[in-house]
């Protein structure tokens, strides 16, 4: 027994490979856990709800690009708080790309709403000079409204690109987190 205690520490060299494998396993497992946790934090809470928000917003942008919309359409309860909800969702995310795309989309929605012309009121009974003046002013407003609608459509198209970027980034984060 005394002889076995006197052996040098390097006499058990076959055990070193096992300990090295154990250390590598612990390090790679810890690394994978840290990376997955980081992606979970970047994804943030309520990923499904965020996806639903972005899909609904994409549908709203398609409506803006297909038909001219006046300010009264934007004031409806379903569309009134869309930009604020996107900004709130962006604040809960930790991924800079997703955050930037969502805030750009919310800013674009505010810009579209600011560009939207007010609905025109129709006057029923006019005659003579007043009717001619009213029709001339109405035609001028209609031409200005067309320019605003074109600008709204351009902003909506760029916002659609940002929505696609946000959805693609959300998909990438989910693939990293859940492996889908």
PDB file of N, CA and C in Angstrom, residues 21-90:
ATOM      1  N   UNK A  21     -12.576  15.204 -21.444  1.00  0.00           N
ATOM      2  CA  UNK A  21     -13.867  15.060 -22.126  1.00  0.00           C
ATOM      3  C   UNK A  21     -14.995  15.589 -21.254  1.00  0.00           C
ATOM      4  N   UNK A  22     -14.915  15.318 -19.970  1.00  0.00           N
ATOM      5  CA  UNK A  22     -15.926  15.829 -19.038  1.00  0.00           C
ATOM      6  C   UNK A  22     -15.934  17.352 -19.022  1.00  0.00           C
ATOM      7  N   UNK A  23     -14.754  17.967 -18.994  1.00  0.00           N
ATOM      8  CA  UNK A  23     -14.650  19.432 -18.978  1.00  0.00           C
ATOM      9  C   UNK A  23     -15.175  20.024 -20.285  1.00  0.00           C
ATOM     10  N   UNK A  24     -14.856  19.415 -21.414  1.00  0.00           N
ATOM     11  CA  UNK A  24     -15.342  19.910 -22.707  1.00  0.00           C
ATOM     12  C   UNK A  24     -16.854  19.790 -22.777  1.00  0.00           C
ATOM     13  N   UNK A  25     -17.408  18.697 -22.278  1.00  0.00           N
ATOM     14  CA  UNK A  25     -18.860  18.518 -22.273  1.00  0.00           C
ATOM     15  C   UNK A  25     -19.531  19.589 -21.434  1.00  0.00           C
ATOM     16  N   UNK A  26     -18.991  19.866 -20.261  1.00  0.00           N
ATOM     17  CA  UNK A  26     -19.570  20.909 -19.420  1.00  0.00           C
ATOM     18  C   UNK A  26     -19.491  22.287 -20.093  1.00  0.00           C
ATOM     19  N   UNK A  27     -18.365  22.582 -20.695  1.00  0.00           N
ATOM     20  CA  UNK A  27     -18.191  23.886 -21.344  1.00  0.00           C
ATOM     21  C   UNK A  27     -19.121  24.054 -22.545  1.00  0.00           C
ATOM     22  N   UNK A  28     -19.235  23.035 -23.391  1.00  0.00           N
ATOM     23  CA  UNK A  28     -20.112  23.167 -24.562  1.00  0.00           C
ATOM     24  C   UNK A  28     -21.577  23.210 -24.144  1.00  0.00           C
ATOM     25  N   UNK A  29     -21.947  22.441 -23.124  1.00  0.00           N
ATOM     26  CA  UNK A  29     -23.322  22.501 -22.623  1.00  0.00           C
ATOM     27  C   UNK A  29     -23.651  23.867 -22.041  1.00  0.00           C
ATOM     28  N   UNK A  30     -22.712  24.417 -21.295  1.00  0.00           N
ATOM     29  CA  UNK A  30     -22.909  25.761 -20.741  1.00  0.00           C
ATOM     30  C   UNK A  30     -22.981  26.810 -21.825  1.00  0.00           C
ATOM     31  N   UNK A  31     -22.151  26.650 -22.843  1.00  0.00           N
ATOM     32  CA  UNK A  31     -22.167  27.592 -23.959  1.00  0.00           C
ATOM     33  C   UNK A  31     -23.520  27.534 -24.709  1.00  0.00           C
ATOM     34  N   UNK A  32     -24.005  26.332 -24.987  1.00  0.00           N
ATOM     35  CA  UNK A  32     -25.303  26.187 -25.674  1.00  0.00           C
ATOM     36  C   UNK A  32     -26.419  26.765 -24.826  1.00  0.00           C
ATOM     37  N   UNK A  33     -26.390  26.549 -23.529  1.00  0.00           N
ATOM     38  CA  UNK A  33     -27.418  27.102 -22.641  1.00  0.00           C
ATOM     39  C   UNK A  33     -27.388  28.630 -22.677  1.00  0.00           C
ATOM     40  N   UNK A  34     -26.187  29.208 -22.649  1.00  0.00           N
ATOM     41  CA  UNK A  34     -26.051  30.669 -22.657  1.00  0.00           C
ATOM     42  C   UNK A  34     -26.563  31.252 -23.977  1.00  0.00           C
ATOM     43  N   UNK A  35     -26.201  30.609 -25.105  1.00  0.00           N
ATOM     44  CA  UNK A  35     -26.639  31.111 -26.411  1.00  0.00           C
ATOM     45  C   UNK A  35     -28.153  31.006 -26.540  1.00  0.00           C
ATOM     46  N   UNK A  36     -28.724  29.879 -26.151  1.00  0.00           N
ATOM     47  CA  UNK A  36     -30.177  29.703 -26.250  1.00  0.00           C
ATOM     48  C   UNK A  36     -30.898  30.703 -25.351  1.00  0.00           C
ATOM     49  N   UNK A  37     -30.386  30.945 -24.167  1.00  0.00           N
ATOM     50  CA  UNK A  37     -30.990  31.938 -23.269  1.00  0.00           C
ATOM     51  C   UNK A  37     -30.915  33.329 -23.868  1.00  0.00           C
ATOM     52  N   UNK A  38     -29.799  33.627 -24.506  1.00  0.00           N
ATOM     53  CA  UNK A  38     -29.645  34.932 -25.141  1.00  0.00           C
ATOM     54  C   UNK A  38     -30.687  35.130 -26.245  1.00  0.00           C
ATOM     55  N   UNK A  39     -30.945  34.107 -27.054  1.00  0.00           N
ATOM     56  CA  UNK A  39     -31.947  34.205 -28.099  1.00  0.00           C
ATOM     57  C   UNK A  39     -33.356  34.280 -27.522  1.00  0.00           C
ATOM     58  N   UNK A  40     -33.594  33.597 -26.412  1.00  0.00           N
ATOM     59  CA  UNK A  40     -34.905  33.708 -25.767  1.00  0.00           C
ATOM     60  C   UNK A  40     -35.154  35.128 -25.282  1.00  0.00           C
ATOM     61  N   UNK A  41     -34.116  35.736 -24.712  1.00  0.00           N
ATOM     62  CA  UNK A  41     -34.261  37.122 -24.274  1.00  0.00           C
ATOM     63  C   UNK A  41     -34.445  38.065 -25.456  1.00  0.00           C
ATOM     64  N   UNK A  42     -33.740  37.804 -26.546  1.00  0.00           N
ATOM     65  CA  UNK A  42     -33.880  38.650 -27.728  1.00  0.00           C
ATOM     66  C   UNK A  42     -35.262  38.506 -28.332  1.00  0.00           C
ATOM     67  N   UNK A  43     -35.801  37.311 -28.292  1.00  0.00           N
ATOM     68  CA  UNK A  43     -37.141  37.072 -28.820  1.00  0.00           C
ATOM     69  C   UNK A  43     -38.190  37.765 -27.977  1.00  0.00           C
ATOM     70  N   UNK A  44     -37.986  37.765 -26.689  1.00  0.00           N
ATOM     71  CA  UNK A  44     -38.897  38.465 -25.793  1.00  0.00           C
ATOM     72  C   UNK A  44     -40.155  37.661 -25.510  1.00  0.00           C
ATOM     73  N   UNK A  45     -40.985  38.209 -24.638  1.00  0.00           N
ATOM     74  CA  UNK A  45     -42.226  37.513 -24.308  1.00  0.00           C
ATOM     75  C   UNK A  45     -43.251  37.657 -25.431  1.00  0.00           C
ATOM     76  N   UNK A  46     -44.173  36.781 -25.459  1.00  0.00           N
ATOM     77  CA  UNK A  46     -45.305  36.817 -26.379  1.00  0.00           C
ATOM     78  C   UNK A  46     -44.878  36.881 -27.851  1.00  0.00           C
ATOM     79  N   UNK A  47     -44.082  35.940 -28.296  1.00  0.00           N
ATOM     80  CA  UNK A  47     -43.628  35.931 -29.689  1.00  0.00           C
ATOM     81  C   UNK A  47     -44.792  35.697 -30.646  1.00  0.00           C
ATOM     82  N   UNK A  48     -45.739  34.858 -30.255  1.00  0.00           N
ATOM     83  CA  UNK A  48     -46.899  34.592 -31.113  1.00  0.00           C
ATOM     84  C   UNK A  48     -47.753  35.842 -31.257  1.00  0.00           C
ATOM     85  N   UNK A  49     -47.925  36.575 -30.168  1.00  0.00           N
ATOM     86  CA  UNK A  49     -48.719  37.802 -30.235  1.00  0.00           C
ATOM     87  C   UNK A  49     -48.022  38.851 -31.112  1.00  0.00           C
ATOM     88  N   UNK A  50     -46.705  38.888 -31.052  1.00  0.00           N
ATOM     89  CA  UNK A  50     -45.968  39.812 -31.905  1.00  0.00           C
ATOM     90  C   UNK A  50     -46.153  39.436 -33.372  1.00  0.00           C
ATOM     91  N   UNK A  51     -46.094  38.159 -33.671  1.00  0.00           N
ATOM     92  CA  UNK A  51     -46.313  37.712 -35.041  1.00  0.00           C
ATOM     93  C   UNK A  51     -47.710  38.109 -35.514  1.00  0.00           C
ATOM     94  N   UNK A  52     -48.718  37.928 -34.651  1.00  0.00           N
ATOM     95  CA  UNK A  52     -50.084  38.319 -35.012  1.00  0.00           C
ATOM     96  C   UNK A  52     -50.181  39.820 -35.263  1.00  0.00           C
ATOM     97  N   UNK A  53     -49.502  40.610 -34.430  1.00  0.00           N
ATOM     98  CA  UNK A  53     -49.492  42.063 -34.629  1.00  0.00           C
ATOM     99  C   UNK A  53     -48.898  42.426 -35.980  1.00  0.00           C
ATOM    100  N   UNK A  54     -47.775  41.812 -36.312  1.00  0.00           N
ATOM    101  CA  UNK A  54     -47.106  42.136 -37.569  1.00  0.00           C
ATOM    102  C   UNK A  54     -47.932  41.702 -38.776  1.00  0.00           C
ATOM    103  N   UNK A  55     -48.594  40.560 -38.690  1.00  0.00           N
ATOM    104  CA  UNK A  55     -49.424  40.091 -39.798  1.00  0.00           C
ATOM    105  C   UNK A  55     -50.632  41.010 -39.975  1.00  0.00           C
ATOM    106  N   UNK A  56     -51.256  41.413 -38.873  1.00  0.00           N
ATOM    107  CA  UNK A  56     -52.384  42.353 -38.965  1.00  0.00           C
ATOM    108  C   UNK A  56     -51.927  43.692 -39.536  1.00  0.00           C
ATOM    109  N   UNK A  57     -50.751  44.132 -39.124  1.00  0.00           N
ATOM    110  CA  UNK A  57     -50.235  45.402 -39.619  1.00  0.00           C
ATOM    111  C   UNK A  57     -49.933  45.312 -41.109  1.00  0.00           C
ATOM    112  N   UNK A  58     -49.421  44.180 -41.546  1.00  0.00           N
ATOM    113  CA  UNK A  58     -49.161  43.994 -42.974  1.00  0.00           C
ATOM    114  C   UNK A  58     -50.465  44.072 -43.767  1.00  0.00           C
ATOM    115  N   UNK A  59     -51.550  43.509 -43.217  1.00  0.00           N
ATOM    116  CA  UNK A  59     -52.853  43.594 -43.887  1.00  0.00           C
ATOM    117  C   UNK A  59     -53.354  45.040 -43.948  1.00  0.00           C
ATOM    118  N   UNK A  60     -53.135  45.800 -42.879  1.00  0.00           N
ATOM    119  CA  UNK A  60     -53.536  47.209 -42.883  1.00  0.00           C
ATOM    120  C   UNK A  60     -52.751  47.995 -43.938  1.00  0.00           C
ATOM    121  N   UNK A  61     -51.474  47.713 -44.060  1.00  0.00           N
ATOM    122  CA  UNK A  61     -50.668  48.394 -45.069  1.00  0.00           C
ATOM    123  C   UNK A  61     -51.125  48.041 -46.478  1.00  0.00           C
ATOM    124  N   UNK A  62     -51.538  46.802 -46.680  1.00  0.00           N
ATOM    125  CA  UNK A  62     -52.054  46.414 -47.989  1.00  0.00           C
ATOM    126  C   UNK A  62     -53.350  47.150 -48.304  1.00  0.00           C
ATOM    127  N   UNK A  63     -54.184  47.381 -47.292  1.00  0.00           N
ATOM    128  CA  UNK A  63     -55.401  48.156 -47.509  1.00  0.00           C
ATOM    129  C   UNK A  63     -55.072  49.587 -47.892  1.00  0.00           C
ATOM    130  N   UNK A  64     -54.051  50.157 -47.258  1.00  0.00           N
ATOM    131  CA  UNK A  64     -53.661  51.536 -47.565  1.00  0.00           C
ATOM    132  C   UNK A  64     -53.130  51.632 -48.989  1.00  0.00           C
ATOM    133  N   UNK A  65     -52.395  50.620 -49.445  1.00  0.00           N
ATOM    134  CA  UNK A  65     -51.825  50.684 -50.792  1.00  0.00           C
ATOM    135  C   UNK A  65     -52.856  50.413 -51.874  1.00  0.00           C
ATOM    136  N   UNK A  66     -53.917  49.684 -51.563  1.00  0.00           N
ATOM    137  CA  UNK A  66     -54.889  49.339 -52.611  1.00  0.00           C
ATOM    138  C   UNK A  66     -55.979  50.390 -52.775  1.00  0.00           C
ATOM    139  N   UNK A  67     -56.456  50.965 -51.680  1.00  0.00           N
ATOM    140  CA  UNK A  67     -57.536  51.955 -51.784  1.00  0.00           C
ATOM    141  C   UNK A  67     -57.153  53.210 -51.022  1.00  0.00           C
ATOM    142  N   UNK A  68     -57.557  54.365 -51.541  1.00  0.00           N
ATOM    143  CA  UNK A  68     -57.269  55.621 -50.832  1.00  0.00           C
ATOM    144  C   UNK A  68     -58.013  55.672 -49.499  1.00  0.00           C
ATOM    145  N   UNK A  69     -57.307  56.061 -48.456  1.00  0.00           N
ATOM    146  CA  UNK A  69     -57.895  56.137 -47.124  1.00  0.00           C
ATOM    147  C   UNK A  69     -57.785  57.557 -46.583  1.00  0.00           C
ATOM    148  N   UNK A  70     -58.884  58.016 -46.008  1.00  0.00           N
ATOM    149  CA  UNK A  70     -58.915  59.338 -45.391  1.00  0.00           C
ATOM    150  C   UNK A  70     -58.652  59.196 -43.891  1.00  0.00           C
ATOM    151  N   UNK A  71     -58.535  60.320 -43.204  1.00  0.00           N
ATOM    152  CA  UNK A  71     -58.180  60.299 -41.783  1.00  0.00           C
ATOM    153  C   UNK A  71     -59.218  59.584 -40.926  1.00  0.00           C
ATOM    154  N   UNK A  72     -60.477  59.622 -41.319  1.00  0.00           N
ATOM    155  CA  UNK A  72     -61.486  58.962 -40.500  1.00  0.00           C
ATOM    156  C   UNK A  72     -61.293  57.446 -40.458  1.00  0.00           C
ATOM    157  N   UNK A  73     -60.674  56.857 -41.472  1.00  0.00           N
ATOM    158  CA  UNK A  73     -60.393  55.427 -41.465  1.00  0.00           C
ATOM    159  C   UNK A  73     -59.326  55.092 -40.420  1.00  0.00           C
ATOM    160  N   UNK A  74     -58.361  55.973 -40.241  1.00  0.00           N
ATOM    161  CA  UNK A  74     -57.276  55.742 -39.284  1.00  0.00           C
ATOM    162  C   UNK A  74     -57.734  55.900 -37.841  1.00  0.00           C
ATOM    163  N   UNK A  75     -58.804  56.621 -37.614  1.00  0.00           N
ATOM    164  CA  UNK A  75     -59.253  56.913 -36.261  1.00  0.00           C
ATOM    165  C   UNK A  75     -60.115  55.784 -35.681  1.00  0.00           C
ATOM    166  N   UNK A  76     -60.471  54.817 -36.498  1.00  0.00           N
ATOM    167  CA  UNK A  76     -61.267  53.679 -36.017  1.00  0.00           C
ATOM    168  C   UNK A  76     -60.528  52.966 -34.889  1.00  0.00           C
ATOM    169  N   UNK A  77     -61.259  52.385 -33.930  1.00  0.00           N
ATOM    170  CA  UNK A  77     -60.618  51.808 -32.733  1.00  0.00           C
ATOM    171  C   UNK A  77     -59.595  50.724 -33.045  1.00  0.00           C
ATOM    172  N   UNK A  78     -59.806  49.943 -34.087  1.00  0.00           N
ATOM    173  CA  UNK A  78     -58.860  48.875 -34.421  1.00  0.00           C
ATOM    174  C   UNK A  78     -57.535  49.415 -34.949  1.00  0.00           C
ATOM    175  N   UNK A  79     -57.560  50.597 -35.530  1.00  0.00           N
ATOM    176  CA  UNK A  79     -56.366  51.132 -36.175  1.00  0.00           C
ATOM    177  C   UNK A  79     -55.749  52.313 -35.430  1.00  0.00           C
ATOM    178  N   UNK A  80     -56.419  52.798 -34.422  1.00  0.00           N
ATOM    179  CA  UNK A  80     -55.966  53.999 -33.716  1.00  0.00           C
ATOM    180  C   UNK A  80     -54.666  53.770 -32.953  1.00  0.00           C
ATOM    181  N   UNK A  81     -54.547  52.658 -32.266  1.00  0.00           N
ATOM    182  CA  UNK A  81     -53.412  52.406 -31.372  1.00  0.00           C
ATOM    183  C   UNK A  81     -52.390  51.429 -31.952  1.00  0.00           C
ATOM    184  N   UNK A  82     -52.398  51.240 -33.254  1.00  0.00           N
ATOM    185  CA  UNK A  82     -51.508  50.249 -33.866  1.00  0.00           C
ATOM    186  C   UNK A  82     -50.038  50.627 -33.667  1.00  0.00           C
ATOM    187  N   UNK A  83     -49.694  51.870 -33.925  1.00  0.00           N
ATOM    188  CA  UNK A  83     -48.289  52.290 -33.801  1.00  0.00           C
ATOM    189  C   UNK A  83     -47.813  52.211 -32.357  1.00  0.00           C
ATOM    190  N   UNK A  84     -48.658  52.608 -31.425  1.00  0.00           N
ATOM    191  CA  UNK A  84     -48.272  52.547 -30.013  1.00  0.00           C
ATOM    192  C   UNK A  84     -48.064  51.106 -29.560  1.00  0.00           C
ATOM    193  N   UNK A  85     -48.924  50.203 -30.013  1.00  0.00           N
ATOM    194  CA  UNK A  85     -48.778  48.789 -29.641  1.00  0.00           C
ATOM    195  C   UNK A  85     -47.480  48.213 -30.204  1.00  0.00           C
ATOM    196  N   UNK A  86     -47.125  48.605 -31.425  1.00  0.00           N
ATOM    197  CA  UNK A  86     -45.859  48.122 -32.000  1.00  0.00           C
ATOM    198  C   UNK A  86     -44.657  48.678 -31.249  1.00  0.00           C
ATOM    199  N   UNK A  87     -44.726  49.938 -30.853  1.00  0.00           N
ATOM    200  CA  UNK A  87     -43.616  50.512 -30.083  1.00  0.00           C
ATOM    201  C   UNK A  87     -43.487  49.835 -28.716  1.00  0.00           C
ATOM    202  N   UNK A  88     -44.628  49.532 -28.080  1.00  0.00           N
ATOM    203  CA  UNK A  88     -44.584  48.837 -26.803  1.00  0.00           C
ATOM    204  C   UNK A  88     -43.995  47.438 -26.954  1.00  0.00           C
ATOM    205  N   UNK A  89     -44.363  46.748 -28.024  1.00  0.00           N
ATOM    206  CA  UNK A  89     -43.802  45.418 -28.263  1.00  0.00           C
ATOM    207  C   UNK A  89     -42.318  45.498 -28.572  1.00  0.00           C
ATOM    208  N   UNK A  90     -41.907  46.534 -29.277  1.00  0.00           N
ATOM    209  CA  UNK A  90     -40.483  46.694 -29.597  1.00  0.00           C
ATOM    210  C   UNK A  90     -39.670  46.961 -28.337  1.00  0.00           C
TER     211      UNK A  90
END
